[in-house]
Short mmCIF file of C-alpha atoms in Angstrom, two decimals:
data_model
loop_
_atom_site.label_atom_id
_atom_site.label_comp_id
_atom_site.label_asym_id
_atom_site.label_seq_id
_atom_site.Cartn_x
_atom_site.Cartn_y
_atom_site.Cartn_z
CA MET R 1 80.50 -76.32 196.28
CA THR R 2 81.44 -76.33 199.87
CA GLU R 3 85.30 -75.79 200.64
CA LEU R 4 85.30 -79.15 202.13
CA ALA R 5 85.16 -80.58 198.61
CA LYS R 6 88.79 -78.72 197.86
CA MET R 7 90.27 -80.13 201.18
CA HIS R 8 92.28 -83.19 201.38
CA CYS R 9 92.42 -86.07 204.03
CA GLN R 10 95.02 -86.25 206.72
CA ALA R 11 96.99 -89.65 207.30
CA ARG R 12 97.58 -90.76 210.61
CA GLN R 13 94.14 -90.19 212.45
CA GLY R 14 94.05 -90.87 216.05
CA GLU R 15 91.41 -90.80 218.90
CA ALA R 16 92.42 -86.95 219.39
CA ASP R 17 90.75 -86.42 215.79
CA ARG R 18 87.39 -87.91 216.65
CA LEU R 19 85.05 -84.88 216.10
CA PRO R 20 82.86 -83.76 218.94
CA LYS R 21 79.22 -83.65 218.44
CA SER R 22 79.36 -79.59 218.27
CA GLU R 23 81.62 -80.33 215.02
CA THR R 24 79.90 -83.08 213.45
CA HIS R 25 76.71 -81.19 213.51
CA ARG R 26 78.49 -77.71 212.20
CA TRP R 27 80.06 -79.98 209.24
CA LEU R 28 76.46 -82.02 208.80
CA ALA R 29 74.98 -78.43 208.23
CA GLU R 30 77.10 -78.25 204.98
CA LEU R 31 76.15 -81.79 203.85
CA PRO R 32 72.08 -81.62 204.05
CA ARG R 33 72.11 -84.73 202.11
CA TRP R 34 74.21 -86.60 204.34
CA GLU R 35 72.53 -88.43 207.26
CA LEU R 36 74.04 -89.12 210.74
CA SER R 37 73.86 -92.88 211.84
CA ALA R 38 71.89 -93.82 214.94
CA ASP R 39 74.98 -94.50 216.68
CA GLY R 40 76.71 -91.34 215.51
CA HIS R 41 79.75 -93.12 214.27
CA SER R 42 79.08 -92.81 210.27
CA ILE R 43 77.50 -90.55 207.73
CA VAL R 44 75.40 -92.07 204.89
CA ARG R 45 73.89 -90.72 201.81
CA ASN R 46 71.91 -92.78 199.19
CA PHE R 47 72.29 -91.98 195.49
CA ARG R 48 69.97 -92.75 192.61
CA PHE R 49 70.88 -94.05 189.24
CA PRO R 50 69.00 -94.87 186.06
CA ASP R 51 70.23 -98.20 186.00
CA PHE R 52 72.95 -101.15 187.29
CA LEU R 53 75.87 -100.04 185.11
CA THR R 54 75.67 -96.25 185.70
CA ALA R 55 75.53 -97.01 189.44
CA VAL R 56 78.97 -99.13 188.95
CA ALA R 57 80.63 -96.20 186.96
CA PHE R 58 79.94 -93.81 189.87
CA VAL R 59 81.47 -96.78 192.13
CA ASN R 60 84.63 -96.70 189.88
CA VAL R 61 85.07 -92.81 189.95
CA LEU R 62 84.13 -92.79 193.83
CA ALA R 63 86.83 -95.49 194.09
CA ALA R 64 89.84 -93.56 192.35
CA THR R 65 88.94 -90.59 194.69
CA ALA R 66 88.95 -93.02 197.91
CA GLU R 67 92.24 -94.36 196.90
CA ALA R 68 93.88 -91.07 196.27
CA GLU R 69 92.64 -89.61 199.81
CA ASN R 70 93.29 -93.16 201.32
CA HIS R 71 90.02 -92.98 203.01
CA HIS R 72 87.63 -95.83 201.52
CA PRO R 73 83.73 -95.91 201.91
CA ASP R 74 81.18 -98.71 202.67
CA LEU R 75 78.99 -98.89 199.75
CA GLU R 76 75.62 -100.92 199.36
CA LEU R 77 74.88 -100.90 195.47
CA GLY R 78 72.17 -102.40 193.99
CA TYR R 79 69.97 -102.01 190.65
CA GLY R 80 69.68 -97.84 190.15
CA ARG R 81 71.32 -97.17 193.65
CA CYS R 82 74.30 -96.83 195.87
CA SER R 83 74.46 -95.61 199.46
CA VAL R 84 77.78 -94.42 200.22
CA ARG R 85 78.74 -94.61 204.29
CA PHE R 86 81.88 -93.27 205.72
CA ASN R 87 83.56 -93.49 209.19
CA THR R 88 87.15 -93.32 210.47
CA HIS R 89 87.98 -96.73 211.89
CA ASP R 90 90.98 -95.51 213.67
CA VAL R 91 89.06 -92.65 216.01
CA GLY R 92 86.12 -95.00 216.57
CA GLY R 93 83.63 -92.52 214.89
CA LEU R 94 83.76 -89.49 212.59
CA SER R 95 86.63 -87.24 211.74
CA LEU R 96 87.04 -84.32 209.21
CA ASN R 97 88.19 -86.89 206.61
CA ASP R 98 84.85 -88.55 206.55
CA PHE R 99 83.18 -85.00 205.73
CA ILE R 100 85.81 -84.14 203.26
CA CYS R 101 85.30 -87.35 201.18
CA ALA R 102 81.41 -86.98 201.63
CA ALA R 103 81.82 -83.70 199.91
CA LYS R 104 84.03 -84.94 197.33
CA THR R 105 81.46 -87.61 196.75
CA ASP R 106 78.68 -85.10 196.39
CA ALA R 107 80.74 -83.13 193.81
CA LEU R 108 81.26 -86.20 191.72
CA TYR R 109 77.58 -87.22 191.65
CA ALA R 110 76.56 -83.52 190.85
CA ALA R 111 79.12 -83.47 188.04
CA SER R 112 78.34 -87.00 186.58
CA GLY R 113 75.94 -87.92 183.94
CA ALA R 114 74.28 -90.19 186.70
CA ASN R 115 72.88 -87.24 188.44
CA ARG R 116 68.96 -87.86 188.59
CA GLU R 117 68.18 -84.74 191.10
CA MET E 1 82.92 -125.96 187.57
CA THR E 2 79.35 -126.65 188.22
CA GLU E 3 77.08 -126.90 184.99
CA LEU E 4 75.19 -124.03 186.21
CA ALA E 5 77.77 -121.63 185.43
CA LYS E 6 77.37 -122.61 181.84
CA MET E 7 73.67 -121.76 181.97
CA HIS E 8 71.96 -118.66 181.01
CA CYS E 9 69.16 -116.68 182.78
CA GLN E 10 65.57 -117.00 181.56
CA ALA E 11 63.63 -113.81 180.83
CA ARG E 12 60.03 -113.00 182.06
CA GLN E 13 60.32 -114.82 185.36
CA GLY E 14 56.93 -115.29 187.14
CA GLU E 15 55.62 -116.78 190.26
CA ALA E 16 55.84 -120.41 188.73
CA ASP E 17 59.28 -119.98 188.58
CA ARG E 18 59.85 -119.85 192.31
CA LEU E 19 61.79 -122.86 193.33
CA PRO E 20 60.56 -124.97 196.05
CA LYS E 21 62.33 -125.56 199.05
CA SER E 22 63.70 -129.06 197.96
CA GLU E 23 65.02 -127.65 194.65
CA THR E 24 66.55 -124.64 196.59
CA HIS E 25 68.52 -127.17 198.50
CA ARG E 26 69.66 -129.11 195.52
CA TRP E 27 71.04 -126.23 194.06
CA LEU E 28 72.56 -125.09 197.13
CA ALA E 29 74.47 -128.30 197.43
CA GLU E 30 76.16 -127.24 194.01
CA LEU E 31 77.23 -123.85 195.82
CA PRO E 32 78.59 -124.89 199.11
CA ARG E 33 80.10 -121.27 199.74
CA TRP E 34 76.65 -119.57 199.45
CA GLU E 35 74.30 -119.17 202.16
CA LEU E 36 70.67 -119.17 202.26
CA SER E 37 69.03 -115.98 204.10
CA ALA E 38 67.05 -116.33 207.19
CA ASP E 39 64.06 -115.69 205.24
CA GLY E 40 64.73 -117.97 202.55
CA HIS E 41 64.46 -115.17 199.85
CA SER E 42 67.94 -114.91 198.82
CA ILE E 43 71.53 -116.22 198.84
CA VAL E 44 74.54 -114.75 199.68
CA ARG E 45 78.08 -115.18 199.81
CA ASN E 46 81.14 -113.08 200.87
CA PHE E 47 84.18 -112.66 198.77
CA ARG E 48 87.71 -111.63 200.40
CA PHE E 49 90.49 -109.27 198.36
CA PRO E 50 93.77 -107.81 199.24
CA ASP E 51 92.57 -104.13 198.96
CA PHE E 52 89.86 -102.12 197.94
CA LEU E 53 90.40 -101.53 194.23
CA THR E 54 90.62 -105.18 193.72
CA ALA E 55 87.36 -105.43 195.22
CA VAL E 56 85.97 -102.67 192.87
CA ALA E 57 87.65 -104.27 189.89
CA PHE E 58 85.80 -107.63 190.64
CA VAL E 59 82.42 -105.76 191.21
CA ASN E 60 83.34 -104.43 187.59
CA VAL E 61 83.65 -107.98 185.92
CA LEU E 62 80.60 -109.12 187.95
CA ALA E 63 78.70 -106.05 186.86
CA ALA E 64 79.36 -107.15 183.02
CA THR E 65 78.07 -110.76 183.53
CA ALA E 66 74.89 -109.42 185.31
CA GLU E 67 74.38 -107.05 182.51
CA ALA E 68 74.80 -109.83 180.12
CA GLU E 69 72.16 -112.12 181.97
CA ASN E 70 70.07 -108.98 182.87
CA HIS E 71 70.33 -110.34 186.58
CA HIS E 72 71.56 -107.80 188.93
CA PRO E 73 72.99 -108.48 192.36
CA ASP E 74 72.78 -106.54 195.65
CA LEU E 75 76.35 -106.03 196.73
CA GLU E 76 77.91 -104.59 200.18
CA LEU E 77 81.35 -103.47 199.22
CA GLY E 78 84.28 -102.34 201.69
CA TYR E 79 87.89 -102.35 201.82
CA GLY E 80 89.06 -106.03 200.90
CA ARG E 81 85.53 -107.06 200.82
CA CYS E 82 82.18 -107.70 198.90
CA SER E 83 79.10 -109.64 199.73
CA VAL E 84 77.11 -110.76 196.95
CA ARG E 85 73.39 -111.40 196.88
CA PHE E 86 70.91 -112.67 194.53
CA ASN E 87 67.18 -112.99 194.61
CA THR E 88 64.47 -112.68 191.82
CA HIS E 89 62.27 -109.73 192.72
CA ASP E 90 59.67 -110.98 190.22
CA VAL E 91 59.10 -114.25 191.89
CA GLY E 92 59.39 -113.14 195.27
CA GLY E 93 62.16 -115.25 196.14
CA LEU E 94 64.53 -117.65 194.51
CA SER E 95 64.72 -118.78 190.91
CA LEU E 96 67.05 -120.93 189.01
CA ASN E 97 68.64 -117.43 187.57
CA ASP E 98 69.89 -116.84 191.03
CA PHE E 99 71.81 -120.21 191.04
CA ILE E 100 73.25 -119.37 187.61
CA CYS E 101 74.55 -116.49 188.50
CA ALA E 102 75.99 -117.21 191.72
CA ALA E 103 77.75 -120.19 190.02
CA LYS E 104 78.92 -117.62 187.46
CA THR E 105 80.21 -115.18 190.34
CA ASP E 106 82.20 -118.29 191.67
CA ALA E 107 83.78 -118.89 188.49
CA LEU E 108 84.86 -115.10 188.00
CA TYR E 109 86.42 -114.90 191.63
CA ALA E 110 88.17 -118.57 191.29
CA ALA E 111 89.66 -117.16 187.67
CA SER E 112 90.62 -113.76 189.01
CA GLY E 113 93.80 -112.43 190.54
CA ALA E 114 91.52 -111.28 193.51
CA ASN E 115 91.18 -115.00 194.56
CA ARG E 116 92.63 -115.13 198.17
CA GLU E 117 91.08 -118.62 198.98
#
């Protein structure tokens, strides 16, 4: 597991916490299953599940982590699938918090019975 | 509450269960907060919540209903919001099942502490 998953989000993000492109790509290299959005303002990963309720269960564990870190994803949830998107509204793009939460999301999925990879 | 909310989904939907336009508009008139998608293949409603976990809680009760009816929505979930979309894959558009589940979704929201309308 990447060290990112053990870190915690920083509160009070401001413009100065917006990651430059070089750092974005450095952290993305640690999270090979996440993709940068076309506008470069968010990162997204699509997760697969055996059915609807298993996807909902994953949303619940992810929600608990998001609440603990006070950093919340945008989710697209359907039968057997959930896409998870992180960005940092307060910096108008990506901060380290997004990569920390993405790594925690990967760890939750890897540890869950829902993992179908 | 519309009578729709008391009905139950029919299994084994086929092409013949796809609603004609006139029926779609008749049922939509009973669900004034739902909108027809531009392609006419789905109906959607945006729900508001006070925070992230309340939106997730709503997804949980909705998921239980969806599972009981074996008819599952597509959801877009974020901080304080959830959009709910129904369509019937097996008919390539809308069936009565979509309006039944939309009415049940309205009833759940109206009955929940999450209701902010």
